[in-house]
Coordinates of C-alpha atoms in Angstrom, one line a residue:
M1 CA 101.1 119.6 115.6
E2 CA 104.3 117.7 117.0
L3 CA 104.1 114.0 117.3
E4 CA 104.1 113.6 121.0
D5 CA 101.2 115.9 121.2
V6 CA 99.3 113.4 118.8
R7 CA 100.4 110.6 120.9
M8 CA 99.3 112.4 124.0
C9 CA 95.9 112.9 122.6
L10 CA 95.4 109.4 121.4
D11 CA 96.7 108.0 124.6
G12 CA 94.0 109.6 126.4
V13 CA 91.4 107.6 124.6
G14 CA 90.0 104.7 126.4
A15 CA 86.8 102.5 126.8
S16 CA 85.3 104.8 128.9
A17 CA 85.8 108.2 126.9
E18 CA 84.4 109.3 123.6
P19 CA 86.6 108.3 121.1
E20 CA 85.3 110.8 118.1
V21 CA 88.0 113.3 118.7
A22 CA 90.7 110.9 118.0
A23 CA 89.2 109.3 115.4
E24 CA 88.9 112.8 113.6
L25 CA 92.4 113.4 114.3
L26 CA 93.4 109.9 112.9
A27 CA 91.6 110.4 109.8
A28 CA 93.5 113.5 109.1
I29 CA 96.7 111.8 109.6
E30 CA 95.5 109.1 107.2
N31 CA 98.8 107.1 106.2
R32 CA 101.2 109.8 107.3
W33 CA 102.7 107.5 109.8
I34 CA 104.5 105.8 106.7
W35 CA 106.1 109.2 106.2
I36 CA 108.3 108.8 109.3
D37 CA 108.7 105.0 109.4
I38 CA 106.1 104.1 112.3
D39 CA 103.2 102.9 110.3
R40 CA 103.0 99.8 112.6
E41 CA 102.1 102.5 115.4
G42 CA 99.4 104.0 113.1
V43 CA 97.8 100.8 112.3
E44 CA 97.5 99.9 115.9
R45 CA 96.2 103.0 116.8
L46 CA 93.5 103.2 114.0
E47 CA 92.7 99.4 115.1
R48 CA 92.2 100.4 118.9
V49 CA 89.9 103.4 118.1
I50 CA 87.9 101.5 115.3
A51 CA 86.9 99.1 117.8
L52 CA 85.8 101.8 120.3
M53 CA 83.8 103.6 117.5
P54 CA 79.9 103.7 118.0
T55 CA 77.7 101.8 115.2
A56 CA 75.9 105.0 114.4
Q57 CA 79.4 106.7 113.3
R58 CA 79.3 105.1 110.2
R59 CA 80.8 107.9 108.2
L60 CA 83.8 108.6 110.4
T61 CA 84.3 105.0 111.0
S62 CA 84.5 104.5 107.3
R63 CA 87.2 107.2 107.1
L64 CA 89.1 105.3 109.8
W65 CA 89.0 102.1 107.6
T66 CA 90.2 104.0 104.7
A67 CA 93.0 105.5 106.4
L68 CA 93.7 102.2 107.6
A69 CA 93.5 100.6 104.3
R70 CA 96.3 103.2 103.1
T71 CA 98.6 102.4 105.9
V72 CA 98.8 98.9 105.3
T73 CA 98.8 99.4 101.3
N74 CA 101.8 97.0 101.1
N75 CA 99.8 94.3 102.6
G76 CA 97.6 93.6 99.5
A77 CA 94.9 91.2 101.3
R78 CA 94.6 93.6 104.2
A79 CA 94.3 96.7 102.3
R80 CA 91.7 94.9 100.3
E81 CA 89.8 93.7 103.2
A82 CA 89.8 97.3 105.0
S83 CA 88.8 99.2 101.8
A84 CA 85.7 96.8 101.3
I85 CA 84.8 97.6 105.0
A86 CA 85.3 101.2 104.3
V87 CA 83.1 101.2 101.4
D88 CA 80.3 99.4 103.1
L89 CA 80.4 101.8 105.8
A90 CA 80.2 104.9 103.4
R91 CA 77.1 103.5 101.4
Q92 CA 75.3 102.9 104.9
A93 CA 76.4 106.4 105.9
G94 CA 75.1 108.0 102.5
D95 CA 78.0 110.6 102.4
A96 CA 79.3 111.0 99.0
D97 CA 82.7 112.5 99.6
T98 CA 83.3 109.7 102.0
L99 CA 82.3 107.0 99.6
A100 CA 84.3 108.6 96.6
D101 CA 87.4 108.1 98.9
A102 CA 86.6 104.9 100.1
L103 CA 86.1 103.7 96.5
T104 CA 89.2 105.2 95.3
M105 CA 91.0 103.3 98.0
R106 CA 89.3 100.2 97.2
A107 CA 90.0 100.5 93.6
D108 CA 93.7 101.0 94.3
A109 CA 93.7 98.0 96.5
L110 CA 92.1 95.8 93.6
L111 CA 94.3 97.3 90.8
R112 CA 97.5 95.2 90.7
P113 CA 99.6 94.2 87.9
G114 CA 98.4 90.7 86.7
A115 CA 95.8 90.5 89.4
A116 CA 92.3 88.8 88.8
T117 CA 90.8 91.7 90.5
L118 CA 92.1 94.2 87.7
K119 CA 88.5 94.5 86.1
D120 CA 86.6 94.8 89.4
G121 CA 89.2 97.5 90.2
V122 CA 88.4 99.8 87.0
M123 CA 84.7 99.4 87.9
V124 CA 85.2 100.5 91.3
L125 CA 87.4 103.3 90.1
A126 CA 84.5 104.5 87.5
E127 CA 82.1 104.8 90.2
A128 CA 84.6 106.7 92.6
E129 CA 85.4 109.0 89.8
S130 CA 81.4 109.7 89.2
L131 CA 81.0 111.0 92.9
V132 CA 84.1 113.1 93.2
P133 CA 83.1 117.0 93.4
A134 CA 84.9 119.5 91.3
S135 CA 85.8 121.3 94.5
N136 CA 87.6 118.5 96.0
I137 CA 90.9 119.0 94.3
W138 CA 92.9 116.6 96.2
L139 CA 90.4 113.7 96.0
H140 CA 90.2 114.4 92.2
L141 CA 94.0 114.3 91.9
R142 CA 94.0 110.8 94.0
T143 CA 91.4 109.4 91.6
R144 CA 93.6 110.3 88.5
R145 CA 96.6 108.8 89.9
V146 CA 94.7 105.4 90.3
R147 CA 93.3 105.8 87.0
A148 CA 97.0 106.3 85.5
N149 CA 98.1 102.8 87.6
A150 CA 94.9 101.2 85.9
M151 CA 96.2 102.3 82.5
R152 CA 99.5 101.0 83.2
Y153 CA 98.6 97.7 84.3
L154 CA 96.3 97.2 81.5
G155 CA 98.8 97.8 79.1
E156 CA 97.6 101.3 77.9
L157 CA 101.2 102.6 78.5
D158 CA 101.1 105.8 76.3
A159 CA 98.0 106.8 78.1
A160 CA 99.5 106.1 81.3
A161 CA 102.8 108.0 80.7
Q162 CA 100.8 110.7 79.5
A163 CA 98.6 110.9 82.6
Y164 CA 101.4 110.4 84.9
G165 CA 103.4 113.3 83.5
Q166 CA 100.5 115.6 83.7
L167 CA 99.8 114.8 87.5
R168 CA 103.5 115.2 88.0
D169 CA 103.5 118.5 86.7
I170 CA 100.4 119.5 88.6
H171 CA 102.2 118.5 91.9
L172 CA 105.1 120.4 91.0
Q173 CA 103.0 123.5 90.7
L174 CA 101.4 122.7 94.0
R175 CA 104.8 122.3 95.6
N176 CA 104.0 118.8 96.6
T177 CA 107.3 117.6 95.8
D178 CA 107.3 114.2 97.4
E179 CA 103.9 113.1 95.5
A180 CA 105.8 114.6 92.4
S181 CA 108.5 112.2 93.2
V182 CA 106.3 109.2 93.4
L183 CA 104.6 110.1 90.2
A184 CA 108.4 110.4 88.7
L185 CA 108.9 106.7 89.6
N186 CA 105.8 105.7 88.2
L187 CA 106.5 107.6 85.0
A188 CA 109.8 106.1 84.7
A189 CA 108.7 102.4 85.3
T190 CA 106.1 103.3 82.3
E191 CA 108.7 104.9 79.9
H192 CA 111.0 101.4 80.7
Q193 CA 107.9 99.4 79.8
R194 CA 107.5 101.5 76.7
Q195 CA 111.1 100.7 75.7
Q196 CA 112.1 104.4 76.5
T197 CA 114.7 103.5 78.9
E198 CA 116.9 106.3 78.4
K199 CA 113.9 108.5 79.2
A200 CA 113.5 106.5 82.3
I201 CA 117.0 107.1 83.6
A202 CA 116.9 110.8 82.7
L203 CA 113.8 111.4 84.6
L204 CA 115.4 109.3 87.9
Q205 CA 118.2 111.2 87.5
E206 CA 116.6 114.5 87.6
V207 CA 114.5 113.7 90.7
L208 CA 117.6 111.9 92.8
P209 CA 118.8 115.1 94.2
A210 CA 115.6 116.0 95.9
L211 CA 115.0 112.3 97.0
R212 CA 118.4 112.4 98.7
T213 CA 116.9 114.9 101.3
S214 CA 113.7 113.9 101.3
R215 CA 112.2 112.6 104.7
F216 CA 110.7 109.3 102.5
R217 CA 113.9 107.2 102.8
D218 CA 112.2 104.2 101.1
L219 CA 111.2 106.3 98.1
H220 CA 115.0 107.2 97.7
L221 CA 115.9 103.4 97.9
D222 CA 113.2 102.5 95.6
A223 CA 114.5 105.3 93.1
L224 CA 118.2 103.8 93.5
A225 CA 116.8 100.4 92.8
D226 CA 114.7 101.0 89.8
L227 CA 117.4 103.7 88.4
C228 CA 120.1 100.9 88.8
G229 CA 117.9 98.4 86.7
Y230 CA 117.4 100.7 84.0
L231 CA 121.2 101.3 83.6
L232 CA 121.7 97.8 83.6
A233 CA 119.4 97.2 80.9
V234 CA 121.4 99.7 78.6
D235 CA 124.7 98.3 79.4
R236 CA 125.5 101.1 81.9
L237 CA 127.3 98.9 84.3
S238 CA 129.7 101.2 86.0
E239 CA 126.9 103.8 86.6
A240 CA 124.8 101.0 88.0
C241 CA 127.6 99.7 90.5
A242 CA 128.0 103.5 91.8
L243 CA 124.5 103.3 92.6
V244 CA 124.7 100.1 94.7
Q245 CA 127.7 101.9 96.5
E246 CA 125.6 104.9 97.2
V247 CA 123.1 102.6 99.2
F248 CA 125.9 101.9 101.6
T249 CA 127.1 105.2 101.9
T250 CA 124.0 106.8 102.6
S251 CA 124.3 108.9 105.8
D252 CA 121.6 107.1 107.7
F253 CA 122.2 103.7 106.3
D254 CA 123.6 101.4 109.3
G255 CA 124.3 98.3 107.2
S256 CA 121.0 96.6 108.4
E257 CA 118.6 95.1 106.2
D258 CA 117.0 98.5 105.1
A259 CA 118.8 98.5 101.9
P260 CA 116.3 97.3 99.1
E261 CA 117.6 93.8 97.7
A262 CA 116.6 95.0 94.2
V263 CA 119.6 97.4 94.3
V264 CA 122.0 94.7 95.3
H265 CA 120.8 91.9 93.2
A266 CA 120.5 94.4 89.9
A267 CA 124.3 95.0 90.2
L268 CA 125.5 91.3 90.5

């Protein structure tokens, strides 16, 4: 379905219309608004349809709140608030799959490096894992990724590195290259924490060619920022400076504030 078709469908939902069709579409889209840098539009549309949902539609409304939480994942407080509502509605609905997904997102929102909510996040994740059916491969992989994050944040670096590596291999086999690239960044960060910085450098150098043509521009820039920092950590200054130059010569870079500050600061 083309973006304009999606917009036309969602624009047709008003106070006098049943919002369930739009809700199903938004729940399926989830956080994919981020993929094409229109996450603000996604948040606005999710909030609009959530406000129109009947009270009895707890399962579907929970899915919308989970989608909202994933779309605002960079806003920790907002993601925690939205995921808490999603979990509460899913419990009321009594749907195990919906609850498992909401709990996974809730755990992801709580699990942040050094956060006071780490212990709570681990408990929430354990409940989510207990509910995920073996047949739901995507939700199973999602919980495994959050588990790998938890290991890393808790300092269990060897286990985290192994988990990220296994997940990356699975997504490569599934040809889900974008998720595999995200996992490569996580694995590289873990290797750097394990004092295996050369491994981190080699890994990011391996994935950069694919990221240069990826639709996820931010992921490409994040990889450049991380790689620049790792190169500086092992005194490979000229290579780090070349990466900074790449940011400013990227074909779609227009000199705006989109270049990650971390890349520039790392080279100074």
